[in-house]
XYZ file of C-alpha atoms in Angstrom:
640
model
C 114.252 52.315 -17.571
C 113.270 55.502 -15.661
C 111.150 56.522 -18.398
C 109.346 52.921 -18.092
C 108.930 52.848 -14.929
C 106.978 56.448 -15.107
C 104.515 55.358 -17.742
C 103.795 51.951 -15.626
C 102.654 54.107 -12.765
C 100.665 56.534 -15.333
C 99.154 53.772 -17.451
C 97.806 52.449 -14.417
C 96.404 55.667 -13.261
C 94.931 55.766 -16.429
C 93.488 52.271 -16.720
C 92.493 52.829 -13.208
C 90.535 56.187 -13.753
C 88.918 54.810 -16.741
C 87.567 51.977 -14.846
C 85.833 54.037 -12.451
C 84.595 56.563 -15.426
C 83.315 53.102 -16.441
C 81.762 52.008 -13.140
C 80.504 55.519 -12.531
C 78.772 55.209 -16.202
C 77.509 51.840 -15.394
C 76.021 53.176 -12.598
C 74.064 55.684 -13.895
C 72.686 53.474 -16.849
C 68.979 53.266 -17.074
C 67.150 50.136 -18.245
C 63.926 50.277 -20.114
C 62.508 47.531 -17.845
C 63.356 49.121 -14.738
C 62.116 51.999 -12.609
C 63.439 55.459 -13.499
C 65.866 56.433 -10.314
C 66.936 59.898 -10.533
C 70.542 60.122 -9.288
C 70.285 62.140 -5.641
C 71.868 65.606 -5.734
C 75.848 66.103 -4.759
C 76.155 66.738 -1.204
C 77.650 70.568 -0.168
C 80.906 68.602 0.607
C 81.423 67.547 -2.095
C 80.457 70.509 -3.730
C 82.964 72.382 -1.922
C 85.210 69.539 -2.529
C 84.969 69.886 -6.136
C 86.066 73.918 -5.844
C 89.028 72.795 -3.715
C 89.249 70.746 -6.854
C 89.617 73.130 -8.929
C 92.048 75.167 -7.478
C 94.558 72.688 -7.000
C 96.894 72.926 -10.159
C 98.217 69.212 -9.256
C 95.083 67.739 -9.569
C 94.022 69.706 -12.478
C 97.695 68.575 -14.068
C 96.796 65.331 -13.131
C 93.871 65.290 -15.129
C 94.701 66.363 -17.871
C 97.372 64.171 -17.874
C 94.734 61.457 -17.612
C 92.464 62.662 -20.169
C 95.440 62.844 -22.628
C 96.280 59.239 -21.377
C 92.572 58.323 -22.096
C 92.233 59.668 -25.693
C 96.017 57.977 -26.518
C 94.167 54.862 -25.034
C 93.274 52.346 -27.425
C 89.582 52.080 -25.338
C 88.930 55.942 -26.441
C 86.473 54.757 -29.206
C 84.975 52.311 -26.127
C 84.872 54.698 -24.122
C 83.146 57.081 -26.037
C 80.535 54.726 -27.071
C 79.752 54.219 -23.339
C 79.408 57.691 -22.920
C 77.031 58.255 -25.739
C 75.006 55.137 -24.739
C 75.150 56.687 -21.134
C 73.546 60.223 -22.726
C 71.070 58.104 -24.763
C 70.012 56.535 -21.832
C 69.397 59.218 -19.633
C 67.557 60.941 -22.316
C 65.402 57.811 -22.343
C 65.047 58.382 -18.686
C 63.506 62.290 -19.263
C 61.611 60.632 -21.711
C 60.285 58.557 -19.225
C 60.118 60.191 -16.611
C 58.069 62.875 -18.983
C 55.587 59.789 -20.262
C 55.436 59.321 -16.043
C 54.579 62.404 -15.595
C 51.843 62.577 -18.323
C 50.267 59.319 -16.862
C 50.383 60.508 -13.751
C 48.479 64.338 -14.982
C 46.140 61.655 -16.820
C 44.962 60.027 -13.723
C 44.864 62.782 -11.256
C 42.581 64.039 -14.349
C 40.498 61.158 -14.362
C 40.435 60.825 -10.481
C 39.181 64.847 -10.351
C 36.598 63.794 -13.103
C 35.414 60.929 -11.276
C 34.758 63.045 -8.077
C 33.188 65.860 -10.078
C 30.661 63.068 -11.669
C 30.053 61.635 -7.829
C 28.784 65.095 -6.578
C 27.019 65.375 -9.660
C 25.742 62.253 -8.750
C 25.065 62.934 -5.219
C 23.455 66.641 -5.883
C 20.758 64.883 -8.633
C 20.150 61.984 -6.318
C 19.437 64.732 -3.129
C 17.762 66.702 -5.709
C 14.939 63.698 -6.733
C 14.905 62.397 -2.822
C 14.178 66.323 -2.327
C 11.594 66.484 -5.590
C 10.599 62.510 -3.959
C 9.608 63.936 -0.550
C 7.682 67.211 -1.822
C 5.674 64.799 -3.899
C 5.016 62.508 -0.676
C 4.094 65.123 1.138
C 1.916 66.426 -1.588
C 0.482 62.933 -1.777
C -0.149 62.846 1.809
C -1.852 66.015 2.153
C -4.052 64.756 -0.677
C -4.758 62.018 1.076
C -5.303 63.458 4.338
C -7.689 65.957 2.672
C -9.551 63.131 0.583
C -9.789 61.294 4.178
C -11.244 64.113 5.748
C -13.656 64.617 3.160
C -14.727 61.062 2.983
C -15.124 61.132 7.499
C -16.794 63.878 6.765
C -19.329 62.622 3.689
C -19.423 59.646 5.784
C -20.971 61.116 8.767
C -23.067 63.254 6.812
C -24.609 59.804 5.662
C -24.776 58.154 8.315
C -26.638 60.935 10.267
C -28.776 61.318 6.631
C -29.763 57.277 7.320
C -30.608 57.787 11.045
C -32.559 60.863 10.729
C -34.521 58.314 7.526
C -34.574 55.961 9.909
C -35.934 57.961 12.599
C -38.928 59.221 10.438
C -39.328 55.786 9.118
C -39.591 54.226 12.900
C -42.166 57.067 13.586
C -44.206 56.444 10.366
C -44.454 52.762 10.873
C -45.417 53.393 15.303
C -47.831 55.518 14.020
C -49.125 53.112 11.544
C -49.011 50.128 13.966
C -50.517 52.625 16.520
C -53.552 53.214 13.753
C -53.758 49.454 12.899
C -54.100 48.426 16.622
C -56.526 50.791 17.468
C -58.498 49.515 14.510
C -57.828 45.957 15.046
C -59.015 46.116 18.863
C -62.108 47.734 17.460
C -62.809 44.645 14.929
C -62.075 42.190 17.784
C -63.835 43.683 20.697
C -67.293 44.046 18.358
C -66.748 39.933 16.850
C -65.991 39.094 20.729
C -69.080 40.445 21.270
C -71.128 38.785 18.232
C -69.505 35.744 18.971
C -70.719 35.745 23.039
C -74.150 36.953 21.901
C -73.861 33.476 19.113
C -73.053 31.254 22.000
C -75.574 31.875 24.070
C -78.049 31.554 21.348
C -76.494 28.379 20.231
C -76.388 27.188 23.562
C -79.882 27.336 24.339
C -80.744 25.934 20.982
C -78.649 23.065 21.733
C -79.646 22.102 25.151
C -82.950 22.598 24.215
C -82.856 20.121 20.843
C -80.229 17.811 23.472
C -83.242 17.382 25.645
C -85.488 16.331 23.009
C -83.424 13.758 21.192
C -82.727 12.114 24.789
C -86.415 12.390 25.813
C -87.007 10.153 22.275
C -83.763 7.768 22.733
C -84.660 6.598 26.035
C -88.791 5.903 24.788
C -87.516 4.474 21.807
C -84.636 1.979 23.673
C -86.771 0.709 26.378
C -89.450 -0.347 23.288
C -86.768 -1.755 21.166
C -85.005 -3.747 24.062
C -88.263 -5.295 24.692
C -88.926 -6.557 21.715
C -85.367 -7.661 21.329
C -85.937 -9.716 24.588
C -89.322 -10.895 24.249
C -87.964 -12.603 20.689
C -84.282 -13.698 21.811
C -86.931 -15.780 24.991
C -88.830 -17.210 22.206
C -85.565 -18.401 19.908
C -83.931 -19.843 23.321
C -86.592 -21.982 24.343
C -87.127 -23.532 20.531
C -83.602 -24.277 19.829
C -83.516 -25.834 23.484
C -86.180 -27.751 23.023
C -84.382 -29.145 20.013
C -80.947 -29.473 21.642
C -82.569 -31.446 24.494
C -84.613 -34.140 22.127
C -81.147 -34.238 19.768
C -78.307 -35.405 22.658
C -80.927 -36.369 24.868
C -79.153 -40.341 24.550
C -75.860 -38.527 26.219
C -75.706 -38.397 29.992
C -75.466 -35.502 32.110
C -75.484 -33.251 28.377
C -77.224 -29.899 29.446
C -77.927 -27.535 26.129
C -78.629 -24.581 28.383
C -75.383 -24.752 30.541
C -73.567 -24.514 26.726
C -75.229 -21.558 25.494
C -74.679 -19.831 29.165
C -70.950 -20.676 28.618
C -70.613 -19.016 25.356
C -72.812 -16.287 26.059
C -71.119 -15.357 29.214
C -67.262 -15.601 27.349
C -68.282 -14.297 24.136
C -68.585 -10.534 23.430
C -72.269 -9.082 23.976
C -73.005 -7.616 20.198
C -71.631 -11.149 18.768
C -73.970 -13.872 21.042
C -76.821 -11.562 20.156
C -75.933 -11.472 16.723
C -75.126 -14.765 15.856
C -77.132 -17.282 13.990
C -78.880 -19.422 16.455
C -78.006 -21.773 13.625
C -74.681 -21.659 14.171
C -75.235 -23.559 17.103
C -77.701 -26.282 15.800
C -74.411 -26.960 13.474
C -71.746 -27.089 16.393
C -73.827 -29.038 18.518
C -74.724 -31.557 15.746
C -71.118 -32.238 14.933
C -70.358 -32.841 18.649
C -73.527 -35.686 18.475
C -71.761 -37.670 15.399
C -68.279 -37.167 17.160
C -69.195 -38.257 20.492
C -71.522 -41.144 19.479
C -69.143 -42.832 17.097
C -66.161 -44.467 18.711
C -64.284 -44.693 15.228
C -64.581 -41.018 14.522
C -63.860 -40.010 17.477
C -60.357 -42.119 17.529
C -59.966 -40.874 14.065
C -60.534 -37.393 15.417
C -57.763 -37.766 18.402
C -55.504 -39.605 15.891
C -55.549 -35.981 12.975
C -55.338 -33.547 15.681
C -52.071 -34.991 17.300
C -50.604 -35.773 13.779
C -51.476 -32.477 12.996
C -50.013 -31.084 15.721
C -46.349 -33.237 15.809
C -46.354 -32.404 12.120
C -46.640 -28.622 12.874
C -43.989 -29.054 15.570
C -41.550 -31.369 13.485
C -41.971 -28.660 10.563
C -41.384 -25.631 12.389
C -38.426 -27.462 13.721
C -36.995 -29.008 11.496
C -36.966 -25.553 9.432
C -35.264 -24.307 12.265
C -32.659 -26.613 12.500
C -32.069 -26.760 7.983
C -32.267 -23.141 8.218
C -29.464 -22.597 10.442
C -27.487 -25.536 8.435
C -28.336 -23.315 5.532
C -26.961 -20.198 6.996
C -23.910 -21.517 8.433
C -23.067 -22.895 5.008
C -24.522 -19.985 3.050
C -23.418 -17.274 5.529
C -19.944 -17.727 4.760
C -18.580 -14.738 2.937
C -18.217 -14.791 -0.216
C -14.894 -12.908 -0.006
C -13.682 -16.407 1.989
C -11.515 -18.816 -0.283
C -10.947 -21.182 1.975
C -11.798 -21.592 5.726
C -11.739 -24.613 8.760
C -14.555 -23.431 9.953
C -17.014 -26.885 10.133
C -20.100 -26.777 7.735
C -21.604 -29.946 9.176
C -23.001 -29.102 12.444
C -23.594 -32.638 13.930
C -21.567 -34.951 16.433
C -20.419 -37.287 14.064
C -18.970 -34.856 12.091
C -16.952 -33.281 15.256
C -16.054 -36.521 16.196
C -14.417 -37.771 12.858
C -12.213 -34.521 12.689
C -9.422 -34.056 14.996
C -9.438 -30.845 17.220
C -7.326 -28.253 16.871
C -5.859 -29.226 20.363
C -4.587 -32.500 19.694
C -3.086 -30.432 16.171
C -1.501 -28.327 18.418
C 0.065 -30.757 20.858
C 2.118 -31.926 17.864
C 4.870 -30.325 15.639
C 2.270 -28.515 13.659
C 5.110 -27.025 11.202
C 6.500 -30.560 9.771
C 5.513 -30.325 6.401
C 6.662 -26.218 6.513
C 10.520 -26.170 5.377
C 12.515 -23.351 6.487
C 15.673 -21.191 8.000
C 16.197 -22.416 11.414
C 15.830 -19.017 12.724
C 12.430 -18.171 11.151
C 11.001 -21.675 12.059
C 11.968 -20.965 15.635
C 10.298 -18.300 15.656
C 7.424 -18.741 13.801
C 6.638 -21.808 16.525
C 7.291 -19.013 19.288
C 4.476 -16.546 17.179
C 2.266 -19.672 17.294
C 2.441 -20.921 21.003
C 2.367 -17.395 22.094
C -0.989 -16.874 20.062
C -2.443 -20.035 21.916
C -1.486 -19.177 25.330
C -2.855 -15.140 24.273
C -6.121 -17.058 23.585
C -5.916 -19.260 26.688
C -5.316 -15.800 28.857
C -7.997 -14.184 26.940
C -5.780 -11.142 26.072
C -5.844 -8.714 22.887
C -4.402 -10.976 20.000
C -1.032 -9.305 17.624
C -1.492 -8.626 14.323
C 1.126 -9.965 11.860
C 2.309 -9.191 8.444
C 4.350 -11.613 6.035
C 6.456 -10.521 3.425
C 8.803 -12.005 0.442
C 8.645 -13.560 -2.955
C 5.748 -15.600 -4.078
C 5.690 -19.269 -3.435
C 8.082 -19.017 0.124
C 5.356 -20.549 2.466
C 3.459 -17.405 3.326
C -0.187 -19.071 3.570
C 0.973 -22.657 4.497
C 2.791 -21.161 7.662
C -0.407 -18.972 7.944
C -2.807 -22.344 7.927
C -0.352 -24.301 10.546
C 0.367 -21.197 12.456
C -3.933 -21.245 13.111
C -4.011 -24.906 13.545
C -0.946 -24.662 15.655
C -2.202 -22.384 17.976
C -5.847 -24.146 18.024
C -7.885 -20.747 15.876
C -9.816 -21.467 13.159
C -8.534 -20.463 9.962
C -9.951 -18.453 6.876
C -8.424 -16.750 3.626
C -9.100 -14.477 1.483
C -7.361 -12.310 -1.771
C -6.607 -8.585 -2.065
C -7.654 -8.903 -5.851
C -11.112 -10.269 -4.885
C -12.082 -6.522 -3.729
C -11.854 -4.561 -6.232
C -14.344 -6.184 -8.707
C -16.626 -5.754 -5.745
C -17.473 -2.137 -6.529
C -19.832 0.004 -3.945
C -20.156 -3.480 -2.259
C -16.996 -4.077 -0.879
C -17.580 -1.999 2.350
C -20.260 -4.425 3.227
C -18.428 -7.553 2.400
C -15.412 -7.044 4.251
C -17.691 -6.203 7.386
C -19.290 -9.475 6.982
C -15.687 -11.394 7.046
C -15.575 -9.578 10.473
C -19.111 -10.024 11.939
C -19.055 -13.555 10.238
C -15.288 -14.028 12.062
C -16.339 -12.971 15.235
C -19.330 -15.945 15.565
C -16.127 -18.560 15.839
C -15.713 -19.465 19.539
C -11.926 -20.225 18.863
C -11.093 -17.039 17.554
C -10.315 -16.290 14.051
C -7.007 -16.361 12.028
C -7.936 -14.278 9.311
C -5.277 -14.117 6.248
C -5.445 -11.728 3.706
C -3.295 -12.838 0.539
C -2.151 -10.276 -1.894
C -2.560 -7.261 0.068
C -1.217 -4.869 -1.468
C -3.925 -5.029 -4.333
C -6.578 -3.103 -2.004
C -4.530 -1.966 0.761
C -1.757 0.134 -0.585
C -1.292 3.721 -0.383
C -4.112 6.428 -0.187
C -2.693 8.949 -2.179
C -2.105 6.598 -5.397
C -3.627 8.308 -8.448
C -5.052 4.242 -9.657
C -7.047 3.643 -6.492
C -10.634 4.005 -6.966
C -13.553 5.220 -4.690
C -14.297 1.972 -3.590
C -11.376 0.237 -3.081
C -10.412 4.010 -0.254
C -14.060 2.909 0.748
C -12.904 -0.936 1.602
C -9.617 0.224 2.712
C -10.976 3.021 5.074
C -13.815 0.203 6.712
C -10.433 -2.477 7.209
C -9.112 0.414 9.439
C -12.172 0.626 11.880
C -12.707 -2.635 12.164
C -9.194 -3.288 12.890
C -8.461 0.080 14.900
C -8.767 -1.198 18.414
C -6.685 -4.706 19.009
C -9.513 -7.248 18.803
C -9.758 -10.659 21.279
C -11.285 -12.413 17.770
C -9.688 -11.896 14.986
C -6.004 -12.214 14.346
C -5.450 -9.975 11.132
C -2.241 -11.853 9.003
C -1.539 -9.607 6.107
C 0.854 -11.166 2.573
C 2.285 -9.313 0.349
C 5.238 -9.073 -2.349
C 5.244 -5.364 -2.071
C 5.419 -3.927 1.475
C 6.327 -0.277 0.234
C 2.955 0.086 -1.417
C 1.420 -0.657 2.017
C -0.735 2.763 3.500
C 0.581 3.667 6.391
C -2.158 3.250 8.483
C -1.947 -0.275 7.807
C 1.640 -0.908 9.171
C 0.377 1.479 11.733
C -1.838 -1.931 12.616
C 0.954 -4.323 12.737
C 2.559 -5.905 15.711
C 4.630 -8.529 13.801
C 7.057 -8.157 10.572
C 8.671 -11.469 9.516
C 10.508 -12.108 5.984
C 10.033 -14.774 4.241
C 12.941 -15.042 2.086
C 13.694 -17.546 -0.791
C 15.345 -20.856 0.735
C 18.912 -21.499 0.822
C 20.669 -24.659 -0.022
C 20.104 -26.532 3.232
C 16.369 -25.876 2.596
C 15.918 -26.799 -1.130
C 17.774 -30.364 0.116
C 15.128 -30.368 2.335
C 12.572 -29.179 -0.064
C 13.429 -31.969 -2.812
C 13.400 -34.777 0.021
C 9.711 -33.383 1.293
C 8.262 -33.274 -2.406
C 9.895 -36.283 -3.236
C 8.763 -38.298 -0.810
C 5.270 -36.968 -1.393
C 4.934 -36.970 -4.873
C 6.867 -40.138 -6.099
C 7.498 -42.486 -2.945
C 4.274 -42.671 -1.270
C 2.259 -41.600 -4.444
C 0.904 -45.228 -4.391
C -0.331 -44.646 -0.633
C -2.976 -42.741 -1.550
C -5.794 -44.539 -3.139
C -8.085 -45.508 -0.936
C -9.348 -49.674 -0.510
C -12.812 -48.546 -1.966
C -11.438 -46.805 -5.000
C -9.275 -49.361 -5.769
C -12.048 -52.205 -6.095
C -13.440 -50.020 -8.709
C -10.670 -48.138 -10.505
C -6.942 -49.467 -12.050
C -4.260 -49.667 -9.779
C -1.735 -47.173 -10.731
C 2.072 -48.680 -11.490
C 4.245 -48.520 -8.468
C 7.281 -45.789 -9.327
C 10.443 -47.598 -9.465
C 13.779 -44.940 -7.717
C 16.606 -45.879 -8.904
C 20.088 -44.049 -7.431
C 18.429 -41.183 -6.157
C 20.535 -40.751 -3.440
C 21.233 -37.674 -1.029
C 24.356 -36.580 -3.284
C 22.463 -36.294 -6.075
C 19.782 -34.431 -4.056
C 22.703 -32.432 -2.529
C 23.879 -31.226 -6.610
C 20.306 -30.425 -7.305
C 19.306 -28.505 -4.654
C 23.262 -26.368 -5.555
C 21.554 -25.600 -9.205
C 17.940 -24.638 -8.203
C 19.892 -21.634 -6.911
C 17.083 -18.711 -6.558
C 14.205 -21.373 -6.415
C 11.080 -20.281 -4.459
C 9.112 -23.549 -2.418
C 6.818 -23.499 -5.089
C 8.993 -23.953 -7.707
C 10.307 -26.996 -6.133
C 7.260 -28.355 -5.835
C 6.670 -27.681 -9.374
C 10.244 -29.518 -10.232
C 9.589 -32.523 -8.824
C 5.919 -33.417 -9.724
C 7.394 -32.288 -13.514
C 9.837 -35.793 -12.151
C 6.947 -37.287 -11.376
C 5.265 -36.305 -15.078
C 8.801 -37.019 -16.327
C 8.682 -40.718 -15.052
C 5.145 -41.712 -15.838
C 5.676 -40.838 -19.824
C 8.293 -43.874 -19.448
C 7.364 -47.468 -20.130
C 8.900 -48.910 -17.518
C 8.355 -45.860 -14.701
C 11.679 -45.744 -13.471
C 13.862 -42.905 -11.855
C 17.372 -42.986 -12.493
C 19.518 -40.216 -12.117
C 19.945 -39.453 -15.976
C 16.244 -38.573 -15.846
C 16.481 -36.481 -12.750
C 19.373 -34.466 -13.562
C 17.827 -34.086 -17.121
C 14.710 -32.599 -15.967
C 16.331 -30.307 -13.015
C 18.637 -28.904 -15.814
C 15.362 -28.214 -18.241
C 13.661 -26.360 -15.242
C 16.845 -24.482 -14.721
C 16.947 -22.779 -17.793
C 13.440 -22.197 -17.832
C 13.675 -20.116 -14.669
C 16.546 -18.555 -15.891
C 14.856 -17.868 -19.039
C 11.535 -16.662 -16.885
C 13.798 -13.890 -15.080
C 15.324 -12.936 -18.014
C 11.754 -12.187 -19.571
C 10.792 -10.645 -16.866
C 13.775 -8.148 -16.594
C 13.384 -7.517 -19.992
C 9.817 -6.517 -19.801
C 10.085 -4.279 -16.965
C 13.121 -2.377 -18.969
C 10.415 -1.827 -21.488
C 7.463 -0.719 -18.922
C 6.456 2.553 -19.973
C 7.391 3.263 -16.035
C 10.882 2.230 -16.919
C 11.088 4.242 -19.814
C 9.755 7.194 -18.313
């Protein structure tokens, strides 16, 4: 029992001492993936500890009792594995820490290398700025000697000209000097030739003068009376016959006629004259005068004559100016109120433009509420602009084709009480070189209208759109450029209303010019109801209404259209599936009814019919769009 109780105590020294051999080898292990840690160095105490160590035989008994217990321990082979491991591992660890060590020689080499090459670098770069600066300053002392000898070949020039100049300015004084001396020389001695001429000629003259005025006067006073002595003779015979011809006529004096015209006429023409001139005057005056007949037939040509002369010259006047107001319309204008028959009957058989504008003036002109409203507004505030006589507003209408741009135009001008006149964009451009002058006739011929002028210009955008497009010509920048003058002040004329599909394409000097913007968009449903009622009404119910009493004496009464449950709800459906319908196309729709109904026998619409042709006219628009979105994805513009 003693025995095992003493080897309980000593196993579990030993078990205990090999566990911290263990731990102490476990310690000290080095992994490959790690960082090398070299163990620190014993400290003195310990040091000194370890020769205390040694020189205690208990402790060195005790160890060797332990390293017997450790190699009769069945972990001995264990052990000693640990230990080699734990050599083989610190080995790795020199090995290491050698390979460290070489890296670390390797890159203080490369780092010394890398400075060596940077002074290298630095000593050839202050090298070439030091070769770079002795050539500048080579170069500039080259070029500071090549500028001094340049000054100085330039002022050797320059005095080399003036001193050529000087002997050239003293050559040509001398030579003008010379000349002048001559010259005075020439003139004095022909100044004196020419006095001693003068005289000479002088005397001559005065001296020949004399003579011929001597001879003038002799002959003229001989002349002048033989002249008189034969003009006395001629008198008193023609006289004499005078007398004895009208001697029958009281109080008829021949001599107080001759005395008359000889006094009024010119001198050289009553001496002149024919004294038979006057044996013919006076003997039509006898047969006039002594036949009562003649005489009346005599009064009776002269005042035809003359009221025919008057009622010509006037009455060219009065066709000529008919002429020119008909002719002197542009020919640029389409369409225009202006009156071509200048006479009161005419005036009084059309109605004025103020009774037009005391009524709706936009009944037949369908559309939004909003627009209408102010549309009306636009067209009483033109009229009272006019009354006021203040600078009119310019207006520009935009949207699809066939939305009521030039209807609202034509009651907008009869609305406000101004004459009306339209023209077309695409009208210009086959005008050439001429259109400059055309379009300032419109404006000359616009301004001769005493109500002012509503002048609207359809399809705008065909001579009006941007400057800077590569397709617009000479003269359509020519045309364009003489719209802007005459519209670059606001006028108290002309109200300029412009239509177009294509605002964008507008230059921007033209919607620089315009007061007023409105949309005309296509119209809704409420609209197209409206639309179908209007064109209905017009084209099938009151179709019959318009043939006048005259016309139909002569021509065959047309057969009365017979509707047939064509009430508002079918009106209602229609105008829901002419979705996307301009105005026009309504239109179109129903007088298509209206075609529709007179190919029948009986020329009745029912609502079969009207539906039928509404859902044909459909799908043709739809169809139309569809072609037309198809050709503009195939536009070489699209493509491109």
């Amino acid at each position: 029992m003693r025995r095992l109780r003493l080897r309980l105590p000593a196993r579990a020294a030993s078990a205990v001492a090999a566990a911290a051999v263990t731990v102490a080898s476990l310690a000290d292990v080095a992994y490959a993936d790690g960082h090398y840690r070299r163990p620190p160095p014993p400290p003195p105490d310990a040091m000194g500890d370890a020769s205390a160590f040694d020189s205690d035989p208990d402790t060195l008994e005790r160890m060797a009792r332990a390293l017997r217990e450790m190699k009769n321990s069945p972990l001995h082979k264990h052990l000693n594995q640990l230990m080699k491991k734990q050599e083989a591992t610190r080995l790795e660890a020199l090995e290491a820490e050698q390979v460290q060590m070489a890296i670390n020689q390797n890159l203080r080499d490369i780092e010394r290398k890398k400075k060596e090459a940077e002074e290298n670098r630095k000593n050839m770069e202050q090298q070439l700025q030091s070769k770079a600066q002795a050539l500048r300053y080579e170069d500039d002392l080259a070029r500071k000697r090549m500028q001094t000898e340049h000054e100085a070949q330039r002022r050797h020039d320059a005095e080399l000209v003036k001193m050529q100049e000087a002997s050239g300015i003293r050559k040509e004084e001398a030579r003008r000097a010379t000349e002048q001396k001559m010259l005075q020389k020439t003139l004095q001695a022909q100044i004196e030739k020419a006095e001693r001429d003068r005289e000479t000629n002088k005397a001559k003259a005065y001296a020949e003068g004399e003579a011929r005025a001597h001879a003038k006067i002799l002959s003229e006073d001989v002349d002048r009376d033989i002249l008189v002595e034969r003009m006395k003779g001629e008198r008193e015979k023609w006289l004499a016959a005078v007398n004895t011809t009208f001697s029958h006529i009281e109080g008829f004096n021949a001599l107080a006629i001759i005395d008359y015209y000889q006094v009024n006429l010119p001198v050289q023409l009553s001496f002149e004259m024919d004294p038979s001139f006057w044996f013919v005057l006076v003997g039509g005056f006898r047969d006039l005068f002594s036949d009562r007949k003649k005489l009346m037939m005599g009064i009776g040509g002269v005042t035809a004559l003359a009221a025919g002369v008057y009622t010509t010259r006037e009455g060219a006047r009065v066709t000529w100016g008919y002429i020119n107001r008909i002719l002197g319309q542009p020919s640029l204008i389409r369409e225009s109120s202006m009156p071509k028959f200048p006479l009161p009957a005419s005036r009084l058989l059309k109605p004025s433009s103020a009774s037009l504008s005391q009524g709706a003036g936009f009944e037949n002109v369908i559309l939004h509420p909003s627009l209408k409203r102010r549309i009306e507004h636009l067209a009483r505030a033109t009229a009272n602009t006019k009354s006021h006589d203040a600078p009119f507003r310019n207006m520009m209408f935009y949207g699809p084709p066939g939305t009521g741009k030039t209807l609202v135009a034509r009651e907008m001008a009869r609305k406000s009480g101004l004459d009306y006149a339209m023209m077309t964009g695409g009208d210009v451009a086959p005008l050439g070189s001429e259109a400059v002058t055309k379009i300032h006739q419109i404006f000359d011929w616009a301004k001769k209208s005493k109500r002012g002028m509503l002048l609207f210009i359809d399809e705008a955008d065909a001579f009006l759109c941007e400057r800077n497009s590569i397709h617009m010509s000479e003269a359509q920048r020519s045309a364009l450029n003489a719209l802007l003058f005459r519209t670059g002040d606001q006028s108290r004329d002309i109200v300029l209303v412009l239509a177009t599909n294509r605002p964008g394409d507008l230059d921007a000097a033209i919607t620089d010019r315009i007061d007023e913007v409105i949309e005309f968009p296509l119209p809704g449903e409420d609209e197209r109801f409206e639309l179908l009622k209007l064109y209905l009404n017009q084209y099938i119910l009151k179709e019959e209404t318009k043939g006048s009493s005259w016309s139909s004496l002569f021509n065959k009464k047309p057969r009365k259209i017979d509707v047939k449950g064509v009430t508002d709800d079918l009106l209602w459906e229609a105008a829901r599936k002419t979705d996307g319908f301009s105005g026009r196309e309504i239109a179109k729709l129903v007088a298509s009814v209206q075609a529709a109904v007179y190919g029948r026998p009986d020329c009745i619409l029912d609502p079969q019919l009207f539906l039928e042709i509404i859902d044909y006219k459909v799908a043709e628009h739809h169809q139309r769009i569809k072609l037309a979105s198809e050709g503009k994805a195939t536009s070489p513009a699209a493509l491109t």
